[in-house]
Amino acid sequence: MPSPSNRVKEIVPSKSLEIAIKVLDLREDGHGVIGLHVGEADFNTPSSILKSTQKALSENKTKYDLVQGNLELRKSIAQRFNKLNHGNITAQNIILGNGSKHILYNVFQSLLNPGDEVIIPRPYWVTFPESVKLAGGIPKFVSSSKGFQLDLDAIKEAIGPKTKAIVINSPNNPSGVIYPPHVLSQLLTLAKEKDLIIISDEAYEGFIYDEERPFSLYSLDKETINNTITVQSFSKTFSMTGFRIGYAVASNSWITHLKNLGGHQVGNICTFAQYGAIEALSLSEEEMQTHVRELQERRDLAYKLFSSLFDCFKPQGGFCLFPNVSKYIEEGRFTSSQSMAMEILEKTHVAVLPGEAFGLPDHLRLSFTPSKDDIKNAFQKIKEFL
Ligand SMILES: Cc1ncc(COP(=O)(O)O)c(C=O)c1O
């Protein structure tokens, strides 16, 4: 059999895979496992979204569509984006993809030549480095400062002649941190000075707690679009993970590059799913807030419980707690957070993810998306075990 490409051989399989396989094994053996490892809320997709998708199907909206995405959908996205971010984009500044994961892949493919570098602050979402590598790029990891905030000095130091982009993710997966406007403003200035692109992954923009949307680069400066590619998703905000709809907001020239790439890759995304997305954008603020309030309560509960066991940052957004568990490793109870996560799963049947997967060993990622009862039970089991 011929060997696979080096490109594929170099992909680091997700460190969370080992946990996910073990969860499946345990469930197959009849054990109930509480899944604090999943990055998905347990909310159903709102019924009006399902109805619109079904209507599109019954009206035979099943043919090829524009590579860039349905125009009505892009116009609605632009409207929502401008309202929330004080932007001035149009439908021409948007391209749709099969989830934001696909968009990110295409962004790196269209931006990087072999050997180009992309700065990725720790902790990071697992897909960023692999997606950079698949485009021939080199991920350059930088440490964060206290409270998982961006360390601008570390970023400045990491910039070299081959640097093309800086990836930020706010609200952040796994830490739940949100970057404040003054930090974003300095980052934008730096990107302009050094002629870099900020790739801003805002997949969790719909789940911000305690305060109102403080993080938009667009509210800072109307020229932002020349140095920014913003990546957003319907997955989390509208409980539509399986629809696979994400999008990039970028300058006309980047949209053209992404369109040229997409035209030979997947063509358009699922035609009828896009009608569900159009409906999603007409949900009332009240409907949207129901899920946010529920997750905020779960966040509060999870934070209250687990911060009695671990050194814990209170997430400002997103789906996860990311406590520091170095105390348990230094005491010699576990050799790493990977082994700690595995032992917790084996002994308590609660699944959590190791920090190694997110570039910060000595941490665990605990998702607070399961029900409050599950969060309480998971806490009790982990507490007894520890
Ligand atoms: C930070 C971040 N970005 C992007 C995604 C991908 O979302 P999707 O491809 O469903 O839009 C995820 C999924 O977990 C994520 O955590």
mmCIF file of C-alpha atoms and ligand atoms in Angstrom:
data_model
loop_
_atom_site.group_PDB
_atom_site.id
_atom_site.type_symbol
_atom_site.label_atom_id
_atom_site.label_comp_id
_atom_site.label_asym_id
_atom_site.label_seq_id
_atom_site.Cartn_x
_atom_site.Cartn_y
_atom_site.Cartn_z
ATOM 1 C CA MET A 1 0.000 0.000 0.000
ATOM 2 C CA PRO A 2 1.442 3.471 -0.839
ATOM 3 C CA SER A 3 2.296 5.584 2.200
ATOM 4 C CA PRO A 4 0.089 8.557 3.075
ATOM 5 C CA SER A 5 1.323 12.115 2.513
ATOM 6 C CA ASN A 6 3.749 13.660 5.004
ATOM 7 C CA ARG A 7 1.162 16.368 5.470
ATOM 8 C CA VAL A 8 -1.329 13.882 6.860
ATOM 9 C CA LYS A 9 1.287 11.894 8.763
ATOM 10 C CA GLU A 10 2.287 15.028 10.663
ATOM 11 C CA ILE A 11 -1.198 15.709 12.021
ATOM 12 C CA VAL A 12 -1.167 15.263 15.800
ATOM 13 C CA PRO A 13 -4.214 13.164 16.658
ATOM 14 C CA SER A 14 -6.308 14.940 19.223
ATOM 15 C CA LYS A 15 -5.175 14.214 22.787
ATOM 16 C CA SER A 16 -8.838 14.163 23.684
ATOM 17 C CA LEU A 17 -9.340 11.168 21.400
ATOM 18 C CA GLU A 18 -7.988 8.751 23.993
ATOM 19 C CA ILE A 19 -10.588 10.031 26.476
ATOM 20 C CA ALA A 20 -13.377 9.924 23.890
ATOM 21 C CA ILE A 21 -12.535 6.296 22.995
ATOM 22 C CA LYS A 22 -12.514 5.325 26.659
ATOM 23 C CA VAL A 23 -15.903 7.013 27.151
ATOM 24 C CA LEU A 24 -17.331 4.957 24.274
ATOM 25 C CA ASP A 25 -15.870 1.748 25.731
ATOM 26 C CA LEU A 26 -17.346 2.477 29.157
ATOM 27 C CA ARG A 27 -20.738 3.323 27.702
ATOM 28 C CA GLU A 28 -20.691 0.159 25.584
ATOM 29 C CA ASP A 29 -20.028 -1.809 28.770
ATOM 30 C CA GLY A 30 -23.202 -0.300 30.231
ATOM 31 C CA HIS A 31 -21.598 2.368 32.478
ATOM 32 C CA GLY A 32 -23.175 5.800 32.736
ATOM 33 C CA VAL A 33 -20.518 8.415 31.997
ATOM 34 C CA ILE A 34 -20.967 12.109 32.784
ATOM 35 C CA GLY A 35 -19.473 13.921 29.834
ATOM 36 C CA LEU A 36 -17.713 17.108 30.927
ATOM 37 C CA HIS A 37 -15.479 16.664 27.886
ATOM 38 C CA VAL A 38 -17.919 17.728 25.176
ATOM 39 C CA GLY A 39 -17.879 21.154 23.520
ATOM 40 C CA GLU A 40 -21.567 21.252 22.811
ATOM 41 C CA ALA A 41 -24.602 22.342 24.811
ATOM 42 C CA ASP A 42 -27.497 19.926 25.290
ATOM 43 C CA PHE A 43 -30.070 22.397 23.908
ATOM 44 C CA ASN A 44 -32.246 21.360 20.985
ATOM 45 C CA THR A 45 -32.048 23.444 17.822
ATOM 46 C CA PRO A 46 -34.949 25.954 18.095
ATOM 47 C CA SER A 47 -38.041 24.555 16.367
ATOM 48 C CA SER A 48 -38.499 27.555 14.040
ATOM 49 C CA ILE A 49 -35.039 26.820 12.570
ATOM 50 C CA LEU A 50 -36.004 23.196 11.993
ATOM 51 C CA LYS A 51 -39.287 24.265 10.363
ATOM 52 C CA SER A 52 -37.569 26.648 7.951
ATOM 53 C CA THR A 53 -35.071 23.973 6.997
ATOM 54 C CA GLN A 54 -37.888 21.453 6.434
ATOM 55 C CA LYS A 55 -39.792 24.042 4.361
ATOM 56 C CA ALA A 56 -36.711 24.643 2.208
ATOM 57 C CA LEU A 57 -36.462 20.897 1.645
ATOM 58 C CA SER A 58 -40.124 20.576 0.742
ATOM 59 C CA GLU A 59 -39.689 23.473 -1.701
ATOM 60 C CA ASN A 60 -36.861 21.576 -3.343
ATOM 61 C CA LYS A 61 -34.124 23.989 -2.330
ATOM 62 C CA THR A 62 -31.719 21.153 -2.920
ATOM 63 C CA LYS A 63 -29.648 22.385 -5.867
ATOM 64 C CA TYR A 64 -26.195 23.941 -6.120
ATOM 65 C CA ASP A 65 -25.917 27.405 -4.604
ATOM 66 C CA LEU A 66 -23.374 30.253 -4.694
ATOM 67 C CA VAL A 67 -19.884 29.296 -3.469
ATOM 68 C CA GLN A 68 -19.886 32.409 -1.288
ATOM 69 C CA GLY A 69 -23.242 31.418 0.232
ATOM 70 C CA ASN A 70 -26.894 32.377 -0.076
ATOM 71 C CA LEU A 71 -27.158 36.155 -0.613
ATOM 72 C CA GLU A 72 -30.171 36.621 1.675
ATOM 73 C CA LEU A 73 -28.305 34.824 4.458
ATOM 74 C CA ARG A 74 -25.160 36.895 3.948
ATOM 75 C CA LYS A 75 -27.200 40.113 4.019
ATOM 76 C CA SER A 76 -28.810 39.043 7.302
ATOM 77 C CA ILE A 77 -25.432 38.099 8.769
ATOM 78 C CA ALA A 78 -24.006 41.499 7.765
ATOM 79 C CA GLN A 79 -26.947 43.255 9.421
ATOM 80 C CA ARG A 80 -26.544 41.339 12.684
ATOM 81 C CA PHE A 81 -22.758 41.727 12.609
ATOM 82 C CA ASN A 82 -22.944 45.502 12.112
ATOM 83 C CA LYS A 83 -25.527 45.877 14.854
ATOM 84 C CA LEU A 84 -23.553 43.882 17.405
ATOM 85 C CA ASN A 85 -20.063 45.009 16.470
ATOM 86 C CA HIS A 86 -20.598 48.577 15.269
ATOM 87 C CA GLY A 87 -19.247 47.446 11.903
ATOM 88 C CA ASN A 88 -19.851 48.602 8.362
ATOM 89 C CA ILE A 89 -19.547 45.350 6.422
ATOM 90 C CA THR A 90 -21.746 44.188 3.539
ATOM 91 C CA ALA A 91 -22.760 40.772 2.216
ATOM 92 C CA GLN A 92 -19.676 40.970 -0.030
ATOM 93 C CA ASN A 93 -17.446 40.790 3.045
ATOM 94 C CA ILE A 94 -18.835 37.389 4.043
ATOM 95 C CA ILE A 95 -18.203 33.839 2.878
ATOM 96 C CA LEU A 96 -19.924 30.786 4.306
ATOM 97 C CA GLY A 97 -18.265 27.479 5.109
ATOM 98 C CA ASN A 98 -19.076 24.046 6.538
ATOM 99 C CA GLY A 99 -18.645 25.212 10.098
ATOM 100 C CA SER A 100 -15.974 27.615 11.279
ATOM 101 C CA LYS A 101 -13.509 24.712 11.361
ATOM 102 C CA HIS A 102 -13.712 24.572 7.569
ATOM 103 C CA ILE A 103 -13.432 28.349 7.311
ATOM 104 C CA LEU A 104 -10.283 28.350 9.444
ATOM 105 C CA TYR A 105 -8.751 25.623 7.288
ATOM 106 C CA ASN A 106 -9.411 27.692 4.160
ATOM 107 C CA VAL A 107 -8.160 30.908 5.755
ATOM 108 C CA PHE A 108 -4.786 29.292 6.483
ATOM 109 C CA GLN A 109 -4.705 27.680 3.035
ATOM 110 C CA SER A 110 -5.240 31.042 1.398
ATOM 111 C CA LEU A 111 -2.833 32.946 3.652
ATOM 112 C CA LEU A 112 0.240 30.778 4.137
ATOM 113 C CA ASN A 113 3.186 29.684 2.038
ATOM 114 C CA PRO A 114 5.414 26.869 3.304
ATOM 115 C CA GLY A 115 7.433 28.117 6.277
ATOM 116 C CA ASP A 116 5.196 31.099 7.057
ATOM 117 C CA GLU A 117 4.541 31.524 10.753
ATOM 118 C CA VAL A 118 1.338 32.030 12.719
ATOM 119 C CA ILE A 119 1.390 33.189 16.332
ATOM 120 C CA ILE A 120 -0.957 31.246 18.593
ATOM 121 C CA PRO A 121 -1.329 32.280 22.244
ATOM 122 C CA ARG A 122 -1.696 29.513 24.828
ATOM 123 C CA PRO A 123 -4.081 28.039 25.748
ATOM 124 C CA TYR A 124 -5.500 27.430 22.299
ATOM 125 C CA TRP A 125 -8.210 25.417 20.625
ATOM 126 C CA VAL A 126 -6.730 22.130 19.382
ATOM 127 C CA THR A 127 -7.490 22.698 15.697
ATOM 128 C CA PHE A 128 -5.496 25.946 15.253
ATOM 129 C CA PRO A 129 -1.978 24.431 15.107
ATOM 130 C CA GLU A 130 -2.992 21.445 12.994
ATOM 131 C CA SER A 131 -4.828 23.662 10.534
ATOM 132 C CA VAL A 132 -1.773 25.942 10.242
ATOM 133 C CA LYS A 133 0.472 22.909 9.646
ATOM 134 C CA LEU A 134 -1.853 21.526 6.978
ATOM 135 C CA ALA A 135 -1.299 24.774 5.078
ATOM 136 C CA GLY A 136 2.499 24.334 5.318
ATOM 137 C CA GLY A 137 2.736 26.950 8.065
ATOM 138 C CA ILE A 138 4.531 26.867 11.393
ATOM 139 C CA PRO A 139 2.598 27.529 14.610
ATOM 140 C CA LYS A 140 4.525 29.789 17.015
ATOM 141 C CA PHE A 141 3.090 29.405 20.488
ATOM 142 C CA VAL A 142 3.314 32.249 22.988
ATOM 143 C CA SER A 143 2.498 32.275 26.675
ATOM 144 C CA SER A 144 -0.373 34.281 28.044
ATOM 145 C CA SER A 145 -0.132 36.639 30.967
ATOM 146 C CA LYS A 146 -2.036 36.358 34.246
ATOM 147 C CA GLY A 147 -5.659 35.273 33.953
ATOM 148 C CA PHE A 148 -5.070 33.903 30.430
ATOM 149 C CA GLN A 149 -4.875 37.441 29.002
ATOM 150 C CA LEU A 150 -2.889 38.135 25.837
ATOM 151 C CA ASP A 151 0.767 38.906 26.565
ATOM 152 C CA LEU A 152 1.472 41.606 23.981
ATOM 153 C CA ASP A 153 5.198 41.677 24.754
ATOM 154 C CA ALA A 154 5.455 37.934 24.156
ATOM 155 C CA ILE A 155 3.545 38.350 20.894
ATOM 156 C CA LYS A 156 5.823 41.216 19.799
ATOM 157 C CA GLU A 157 8.874 39.127 20.560
ATOM 158 C CA ALA A 158 7.558 36.190 18.537
ATOM 159 C CA ILE A 159 7.026 38.277 15.397
ATOM 160 C CA GLY A 160 9.678 37.556 12.780
ATOM 161 C CA PRO A 161 10.129 38.081 9.036
ATOM 162 C CA LYS A 162 8.017 34.995 8.279
ATOM 163 C CA THR A 163 5.091 35.913 10.534
ATOM 164 C CA LYS A 164 1.836 36.310 8.654
ATOM 165 C CA ALA A 165 -0.882 36.165 11.292
ATOM 166 C CA ILE A 166 -1.879 36.094 14.946
ATOM 167 C CA VAL A 167 -4.768 33.873 16.014
ATOM 168 C CA ILE A 168 -6.993 35.047 18.827
ATOM 169 C CA ASN A 169 -10.067 33.320 20.227
ATOM 170 C CA SER A 170 -12.387 35.299 22.459
ATOM 171 C CA PRO A 171 -14.361 34.073 24.334
ATOM 172 C CA ASN A 172 -11.622 31.524 24.539
ATOM 173 C CA ASN A 173 -11.855 27.771 24.371
ATOM 174 C CA PRO A 174 -10.644 26.381 26.777
ATOM 175 C CA SER A 175 -10.122 29.234 29.287
ATOM 176 C CA GLY A 176 -13.325 31.271 28.898
ATOM 177 C CA VAL A 177 -11.354 34.531 28.951
ATOM 178 C CA ILE A 178 -12.522 37.562 26.955
ATOM 179 C CA TYR A 179 -9.940 40.081 25.786
ATOM 180 C CA PRO A 180 -10.757 43.667 26.772
ATOM 181 C CA PRO A 181 -10.954 46.444 24.149
ATOM 182 C CA HIS A 182 -7.717 48.191 25.198
ATOM 183 C CA VAL A 183 -5.735 44.982 24.606
ATOM 184 C CA LEU A 184 -7.437 44.387 21.254
ATOM 185 C CA SER A 185 -6.727 47.956 20.294
ATOM 186 C CA GLN A 186 -2.998 47.515 20.988
ATOM 187 C CA LEU A 187 -3.010 44.229 19.098
ATOM 188 C CA LEU A 188 -4.644 45.882 16.113
ATOM 189 C CA THR A 189 -2.049 48.662 16.151
ATOM 190 C CA LEU A 190 0.686 46.053 16.218
ATOM 191 C CA ALA A 191 -0.903 44.118 13.337
ATOM 192 C CA LYS A 192 -1.065 47.317 11.274
ATOM 193 C CA GLU A 193 2.541 48.247 12.058
ATOM 194 C CA LYS A 194 3.842 44.798 11.120
ATOM 195 C CA ASP A 195 1.397 44.193 8.269
ATOM 196 C CA LEU A 196 -0.135 41.098 9.870
ATOM 197 C CA ILE A 197 -3.597 39.583 9.823
ATOM 198 C CA ILE A 198 -5.438 38.959 13.081
ATOM 199 C CA ILE A 199 -7.540 35.838 12.723
ATOM 200 C CA SER A 200 -10.251 36.289 15.310
ATOM 201 C CA ASP A 201 -12.186 33.115 16.130
ATOM 202 C CA GLU A 202 -15.453 34.189 17.706
ATOM 203 C CA ALA A 203 -17.262 30.843 17.708
ATOM 204 C CA TYR A 204 -18.498 31.549 21.255
ATOM 205 C CA GLU A 205 -19.639 35.137 20.636
ATOM 206 C CA GLY A 206 -23.188 34.135 21.613
ATOM 207 C CA PHE A 207 -22.159 32.991 25.096
ATOM 208 C CA ILE A 208 -20.867 35.956 27.047
ATOM 209 C CA TYR A 209 -21.715 36.208 30.733
ATOM 210 C CA ASP A 210 -21.802 39.122 33.183
ATOM 211 C CA GLU A 211 -21.176 41.840 30.599
ATOM 212 C CA GLU A 212 -22.190 42.819 27.097
ATOM 213 C CA ARG A 213 -20.058 42.015 24.021
ATOM 214 C CA PRO A 214 -16.902 43.829 25.116
ATOM 215 C CA PHE A 215 -14.535 42.236 22.645
ATOM 216 C CA SER A 216 -15.203 43.370 19.100
ATOM 217 C CA LEU A 217 -12.268 44.565 17.027
ATOM 218 C CA TYR A 218 -14.764 46.258 14.731
ATOM 219 C CA SER A 219 -16.024 48.637 17.358
ATOM 220 C CA LEU A 220 -12.478 50.002 17.599
ATOM 221 C CA ASP A 221 -11.713 51.121 14.120
ATOM 222 C CA LYS A 222 -13.453 51.155 10.723
ATOM 223 C CA GLU A 223 -10.229 50.080 8.983
ATOM 224 C CA THR A 224 -10.128 46.891 11.090
ATOM 225 C CA ILE A 225 -11.190 44.761 8.134
ATOM 226 C CA ASN A 226 -7.849 45.323 6.360
ATOM 227 C CA ASN A 227 -5.985 43.491 9.098
ATOM 228 C CA THR A 228 -8.605 41.086 10.376
ATOM 229 C CA ILE A 229 -10.356 37.927 9.322
ATOM 230 C CA THR A 230 -13.178 37.262 11.747
ATOM 231 C CA VAL A 231 -14.457 33.703 11.948
ATOM 232 C CA GLN A 232 -17.887 33.037 13.380
ATOM 233 C CA SER A 233 -20.283 30.130 13.531
ATOM 234 C CA PHE A 234 -23.939 29.203 13.854
ATOM 235 C CA SER A 235 -22.942 26.058 15.769
ATOM 236 C CA LYS A 236 -22.850 27.305 19.336
ATOM 237 C CA THR A 237 -24.822 30.552 19.189
ATOM 238 C CA PHE A 238 -27.920 28.924 17.685
ATOM 239 C CA SER A 239 -27.437 25.270 18.810
ATOM 240 C CA MET A 240 -26.865 24.219 15.196
ATOM 241 C CA THR A 241 -23.638 22.206 15.459
ATOM 242 C CA GLY A 242 -24.784 19.551 12.972
ATOM 243 C CA PHE A 243 -25.896 22.073 10.354
ATOM 244 C CA ARG A 244 -22.227 22.898 9.741
ATOM 245 C CA ILE A 245 -22.504 26.604 9.041
ATOM 246 C CA GLY A 246 -19.724 29.043 9.815
ATOM 247 C CA TYR A 247 -18.484 32.139 8.061
ATOM 248 C CA ALA A 248 -15.602 34.526 7.617
ATOM 249 C CA VAL A 249 -15.872 38.310 7.625
ATOM 250 C CA ALA A 250 -12.985 39.778 5.654
ATOM 251 C CA SER A 251 -11.952 42.387 3.110
ATOM 252 C CA ASN A 252 -13.192 41.916 -0.464
ATOM 253 C CA SER A 253 -9.792 40.687 -1.586
ATOM 254 C CA TRP A 254 -9.594 37.928 1.062
ATOM 255 C CA ILE A 255 -13.155 36.909 0.280
ATOM 256 C CA THR A 256 -12.157 36.545 -3.384
ATOM 257 C CA HIS A 257 -9.215 34.279 -2.442
ATOM 258 C CA LEU A 258 -11.442 32.189 -0.185
ATOM 259 C CA LYS A 259 -14.082 31.990 -2.906
ATOM 260 C CA ASN A 260 -11.539 30.836 -5.485
ATOM 261 C CA LEU A 261 -10.359 28.136 -3.107
ATOM 262 C CA GLY A 262 -13.879 27.050 -2.133
ATOM 263 C CA GLY A 263 -14.961 26.842 -5.743
ATOM 264 C CA HIS A 264 -12.629 23.901 -6.335
ATOM 265 C CA GLN A 265 -13.069 22.387 -2.906
ATOM 266 C CA VAL A 266 -16.652 22.011 -1.666
ATOM 267 C CA GLY A 267 -18.486 24.500 -3.889
ATOM 268 C CA ASN A 268 -21.399 25.722 -1.810
ATOM 269 C CA ILE A 269 -22.365 24.550 1.655
ATOM 270 C CA CYS A 270 -25.644 22.631 2.161
ATOM 271 C CA THR A 271 -28.318 24.653 0.352
ATOM 272 C CA PHE A 272 -31.342 23.927 2.535
ATOM 273 C CA ALA A 273 -29.418 24.245 5.825
ATOM 274 C CA GLN A 274 -28.812 27.897 4.935
ATOM 275 C CA TYR A 275 -32.562 28.566 5.161
ATOM 276 C CA GLY A 276 -32.439 27.326 8.749
ATOM 277 C CA ALA A 277 -29.640 29.833 9.350
ATOM 278 C CA ILE A 278 -31.708 32.691 7.869
ATOM 279 C CA GLU A 279 -34.456 31.818 10.343
ATOM 280 C CA ALA A 280 -31.930 31.642 13.202
ATOM 281 C CA LEU A 281 -31.053 35.285 12.605
ATOM 282 C CA SER A 282 -34.657 36.296 13.163
ATOM 283 C CA LEU A 283 -34.895 34.729 16.637
ATOM 284 C CA SER A 284 -35.816 37.296 19.240
ATOM 285 C CA GLU A 285 -33.293 38.499 21.796
ATOM 286 C CA GLU A 286 -35.490 36.887 24.484
ATOM 287 C CA GLU A 287 -35.285 33.468 22.768
ATOM 288 C CA MET A 288 -31.517 33.809 22.458
ATOM 289 C CA GLN A 289 -31.081 34.859 26.065
ATOM 290 C CA THR A 290 -32.847 31.752 27.443
ATOM 291 C CA HIS A 291 -29.897 29.561 26.527
ATOM 292 C CA VAL A 292 -27.327 32.134 27.638
ATOM 293 C CA ARG A 293 -29.001 32.502 31.041
ATOM 294 C CA GLU A 294 -29.165 28.733 31.489
ATOM 295 C CA LEU A 295 -25.483 28.309 30.657
ATOM 296 C CA GLN A 296 -24.575 31.209 32.915
ATOM 297 C CA GLU A 297 -26.310 29.384 35.781
ATOM 298 C CA ARG A 298 -24.412 26.199 34.933
ATOM 299 C CA ARG A 299 -21.172 28.207 34.769
ATOM 300 C CA ASP A 300 -21.896 29.720 38.198
ATOM 301 C CA LEU A 301 -22.654 26.327 39.689
ATOM 302 C CA ALA A 302 -19.618 24.615 38.134
ATOM 303 C CA TYR A 303 -17.326 27.474 39.168
ATOM 304 C CA LYS A 304 -18.633 27.511 42.750
ATOM 305 C CA LEU A 305 -18.175 23.765 43.138
ATOM 306 C CA PHE A 306 -14.914 23.149 41.315
ATOM 307 C CA SER A 307 -13.094 26.198 42.643
ATOM 308 C CA SER A 308 -13.289 24.516 46.049
ATOM 309 C CA LEU A 309 -11.069 21.751 44.603
ATOM 310 C CA PHE A 310 -8.923 23.542 42.042
ATOM 311 C CA ASP A 311 -7.294 26.889 41.339
ATOM 312 C CA CYS A 312 -9.945 28.116 38.938
ATOM 313 C CA PHE A 313 -10.433 31.142 36.647
ATOM 314 C CA LYS A 314 -14.077 32.242 36.370
ATOM 315 C CA PRO A 315 -14.952 31.970 32.662
ATOM 316 C CA GLN A 316 -16.353 35.183 31.183
ATOM 317 C CA GLY A 317 -17.780 33.350 28.193
ATOM 318 C CA GLY A 318 -17.781 30.043 26.324
ATOM 319 C CA PHE A 319 -18.522 26.567 27.641
ATOM 320 C CA CYS A 320 -15.627 25.527 29.882
ATOM 321 C CA LEU A 321 -13.743 25.810 33.144
ATOM 322 C CA PHE A 322 -9.978 25.429 32.770
ATOM 323 C CA PRO A 323 -8.601 24.907 36.286
ATOM 324 C CA ASN A 324 -4.940 24.616 37.168
ATOM 325 C CA VAL A 325 -4.363 21.186 38.709
ATOM 326 C CA SER A 326 -0.584 21.417 39.146
ATOM 327 C CA LYS A 327 -1.014 20.987 42.917
ATOM 328 C CA TYR A 328 -2.139 17.383 42.392
ATOM 329 C CA ILE A 329 0.682 16.701 39.940
ATOM 330 C CA GLU A 330 3.366 18.275 42.150
ATOM 331 C CA GLU A 331 2.137 16.188 45.091
ATOM 332 C CA GLY A 332 2.908 13.158 42.927
ATOM 333 C CA ARG A 333 -0.672 11.938 42.782
ATOM 334 C CA PHE A 334 -0.619 11.990 38.977
ATOM 335 C CA THR A 335 2.209 12.187 36.463
ATOM 336 C CA SER A 336 0.402 14.643 34.169
ATOM 337 C CA SER A 337 -3.006 16.123 33.507
ATOM 338 C CA GLN A 338 -3.409 13.472 30.782
ATOM 339 C CA SER A 339 -3.027 10.688 33.349
ATOM 340 C CA MET A 340 -5.181 12.619 35.820
ATOM 341 C CA ALA A 341 -8.013 12.921 33.267
ATOM 342 C CA MET A 342 -7.708 9.226 32.444
ATOM 343 C CA GLU A 343 -7.743 8.146 36.092
ATOM 344 C CA ILE A 344 -10.725 10.385 36.862
ATOM 345 C CA LEU A 345 -12.574 8.768 33.968
ATOM 346 C CA GLU A 346 -11.653 5.224 34.961
ATOM 347 C CA LYS A 347 -12.403 5.666 38.665
ATOM 348 C CA THR A 348 -15.396 8.038 38.633
ATOM 349 C CA HIS A 349 -16.840 7.711 35.151
ATOM 350 C CA VAL A 350 -16.653 11.471 34.668
ATOM 351 C CA ALA A 351 -14.968 12.557 31.428
ATOM 352 C CA VAL A 352 -12.778 15.676 31.450
ATOM 353 C CA LEU A 353 -10.019 16.710 29.034
ATOM 354 C CA PRO A 354 -6.316 17.168 29.781
ATOM 355 C CA GLY A 355 -4.703 20.598 29.405
ATOM 356 C CA GLU A 356 -1.974 19.118 27.181
ATOM 357 C CA ALA A 357 -4.508 19.132 24.333
ATOM 358 C CA PHE A 358 -4.775 22.920 24.646
ATOM 359 C CA GLY A 359 -1.094 23.716 25.024
ATOM 360 C CA LEU A 360 -1.174 24.093 28.812
ATOM 361 C CA PRO A 361 -0.314 20.939 30.727
ATOM 362 C CA ASP A 362 -1.202 21.146 34.434
ATOM 363 C CA HIS A 363 -4.775 22.088 33.567
ATOM 364 C CA LEU A 364 -8.012 20.221 33.010
ATOM 365 C CA ARG A 365 -10.853 21.320 30.776
ATOM 366 C CA LEU A 366 -14.284 20.783 32.262
ATOM 367 C CA SER A 367 -17.256 21.684 30.151
ATOM 368 C CA PHE A 368 -20.223 23.111 32.060
ATOM 369 C CA THR A 369 -22.710 22.387 29.274
ATOM 370 C CA PRO A 370 -24.290 19.254 30.869
ATOM 371 C CA SER A 371 -27.324 19.612 33.160
ATOM 372 C CA LYS A 372 -26.952 21.046 36.663
ATOM 373 C CA ASP A 373 -27.610 17.600 38.152
ATOM 374 C CA ASP A 374 -24.806 16.147 36.056
ATOM 375 C CA ILE A 375 -22.479 18.964 37.123
ATOM 376 C CA LYS A 376 -23.302 18.342 40.808
ATOM 377 C CA ASN A 377 -22.868 14.583 40.486
ATOM 378 C CA ALA A 378 -19.633 14.958 38.558
ATOM 379 C CA PHE A 379 -18.267 17.282 41.232
ATOM 380 C CA GLN A 380 -19.207 14.913 44.050
ATOM 381 C CA LYS A 381 -17.554 11.958 42.328
ATOM 382 C CA ILE A 382 -14.351 13.854 41.509
ATOM 383 C CA LYS A 383 -14.189 15.310 45.023
ATOM 384 C CA GLU A 384 -14.523 11.877 46.619
ATOM 385 C CA PHE A 385 -11.920 10.442 44.276
ATOM 386 C CA LEU A 386 -9.396 13.195 44.946
HETATM 387 C C1 LIG B 1 -12.752 27.903 19.382
HETATM 388 C C2 LIG B 1 -13.533 27.114 18.408
HETATM 389 N N1 LIG B 1 -13.587 27.534 17.142
HETATM 390 C C3 LIG B 1 -14.283 26.861 16.212
HETATM 391 C C4 LIG B 1 -14.977 25.702 16.533
HETATM 392 C C5 LIG B 1 -15.658 24.953 15.434
HETATM 393 O O1 LIG B 1 -16.987 25.142 15.391
HETATM 394 P P1 LIG B 1 -17.808 24.801 14.078
HETATM 395 O O2 LIG B 1 -16.889 24.154 13.077
HETATM 396 O O3 LIG B 1 -18.883 23.892 14.525
HETATM 397 O O4 LIG B 1 -18.313 26.122 13.580
HETATM 398 C C6 LIG B 1 -14.947 25.212 17.841
HETATM 399 C C7 LIG B 1 -15.644 23.968 18.191
HETATM 400 O O5 LIG B 1 -15.574 23.440 19.249
HETATM 401 C C8 LIG B 1 -14.204 25.935 18.798
HETATM 402 O O6 LIG B 1 -14.121 25.521 20.063
#
